[in-house]
Structure formats: C-alpha cells, structure tokens
Coordinates of C-alpha atoms in Angstrom, one line a residue:
X1 CA 159.7 122.2 117.4
X2 CA 157.8 121.4 120.6
X3 CA 155.0 123.7 119.5
X4 CA 154.5 121.7 116.2
X5 CA 154.3 118.4 118.1
X6 CA 151.7 119.8 120.5
X7 CA 149.5 121.0 117.6
X8 CA 149.9 117.6 116.0
X9 CA 148.7 115.8 119.2
X10 CA 145.8 118.2 119.6
X11 CA 144.7 117.6 116.0
X12 CA 144.9 113.8 116.5
X13 CA 142.8 114.1 119.7
X14 CA 140.3 116.2 117.8
X15 CA 140.1 113.7 114.9
X16 CA 139.6 110.8 117.4
X17 CA 136.9 112.8 119.2
X18 CA 135.0 113.6 115.9
X19 CA 135.3 110.0 114.7
X20 CA 133.9 108.8 118.0
X21 CA 130.9 111.2 117.7
X22 CA 130.2 110.1 114.1
X23 CA 130.4 106.4 115.0
X24 CA 128.1 107.0 118.0
X25 CA 125.6 108.9 115.8
X26 CA 125.6 106.1 113.2
X27 CA 125.0 103.4 115.9
X28 CA 122.2 105.4 117.5
X29 CA 120.6 105.9 114.1
X30 CA 120.7 102.2 113.3
X31 CA 119.2 101.3 116.7
X32 CA 116.5 103.9 116.5
X33 CA 115.3 102.9 113.0
X34 CA 115.7 99.2 113.5
X35 CA 113.3 99.2 116.5
X36 CA 110.6 101.3 114.8
X37 CA 107.5 99.3 113.9
X38 CA 106.0 99.4 110.5
X39 CA 102.5 100.8 110.1
X40 CA 101.2 97.3 109.4
X41 CA 102.8 96.0 112.6
X42 CA 101.3 98.8 114.7
X43 CA 97.9 98.1 113.2
X44 CA 98.1 94.3 113.9
X45 CA 99.4 95.0 117.5
X46 CA 96.4 97.2 118.3
X47 CA 94.0 94.7 116.8
X48 CA 95.7 92.0 118.8
X49 CA 95.2 93.9 122.1
X50 CA 91.6 94.7 121.1
X51 CA 90.7 91.0 120.5
X52 CA 92.8 89.3 123.1
X53 CA 92.9 91.9 125.8
X54 CA 95.4 93.9 127.9
X55 CA 96.5 90.7 129.7
X56 CA 98.3 89.7 126.5
X57 CA 100.1 93.0 126.0
X58 CA 103.5 91.4 126.6
X59 CA 103.0 89.4 123.4
X60 CA 103.3 92.5 121.2
X61 CA 106.7 93.3 122.6
X62 CA 108.1 90.1 120.9
X63 CA 109.9 90.4 117.6
X64 CA 107.9 90.7 114.5
X65 CA 109.4 87.4 113.2
X66 CA 108.3 85.6 116.4
X67 CA 104.7 87.0 116.2
X68 CA 104.3 86.1 112.5
X69 CA 105.6 82.5 112.9
X70 CA 103.6 81.8 116.0
X71 CA 100.4 79.9 114.9
X72 CA 100.1 77.8 118.0
X73 CA 98.9 80.5 120.4
X74 CA 95.7 82.3 119.8
X75 CA 94.5 79.7 117.2
X76 CA 91.1 81.4 116.6
X77 CA 92.6 84.7 115.6
X78 CA 96.4 84.4 115.2
X79 CA 98.7 87.4 114.6
X80 CA 99.1 86.5 110.9
X81 CA 95.4 86.9 110.3
X82 CA 95.4 90.3 112.0
X83 CA 98.4 91.3 109.9
X84 CA 96.6 90.2 106.7
X85 CA 93.5 92.2 107.6
X86 CA 95.7 95.3 108.2
X87 CA 97.4 94.7 104.8
X88 CA 94.1 94.4 103.1
X89 CA 92.9 97.6 104.7
X90 CA 96.0 99.4 103.6
X91 CA 95.4 98.3 100.0
X92 CA 91.7 99.2 100.0
X93 CA 92.0 102.5 101.9
X94 CA 95.6 103.8 101.6
X95 CA 94.8 107.4 102.6
X96 CA 92.9 106.5 105.7
X97 CA 95.4 103.8 106.7
X98 CA 98.3 106.2 106.3
X99 CA 96.4 108.9 108.3
X100 CA 95.8 106.5 111.2
X101 CA 99.0 104.4 111.3
X102 CA 101.6 106.4 109.4
X103 CA 103.9 105.0 106.8

C-alpha cells in the first residue's frame, strides 16, 4: 500500500512540474511577442533617429501608443508623419519594404 501512495505523490509532483513549465513557456511567449515592434514601427523609429538625432534615442523606447499620440513634441516632423511615410512606402514598394524591415 505504501508503494502505491509514493507513486501517486511522484505523479502529482510530476504533473505540477510539467504544468509550471507550460505556464512559464506561455508567459514567456506572450512577453516576447508583445514587445516585438512591427515593421512600420521599426521604420518610423529609424526615420525619427535620422531626423532628430541620437540625443532623442530615448524617445523611441516609449510605447507605440505614446509615440503616436504625441503631437506636441517635434512639431515640424512628428512621429505620426514618419509612421505615415513608412505606411505609404510599404504600400508602394511592398517587396522592398519587407526585405528591409521584415513583416
């Protein structure tokens, strides 16, 4: 009888261990894919640095929502304008855009 109980406990521990691994894998996958930038955002970020310089590099680490809604800073060439240019480029030259910036 004691032998059956030991196997049962080992199986429970194994199930908990496998469940923990699966949950960790799901969480890491969500974190990895949610932090990836789209090709349009990468394009706009590079354009932003090209126009406004390296001293403004911290700006591109902001969330996409913040960058798009910010029309007060960089009034001459805001992020929304750069994003629009990249979107237009993607529509006009999809193969070249995909080659340079990815999907």
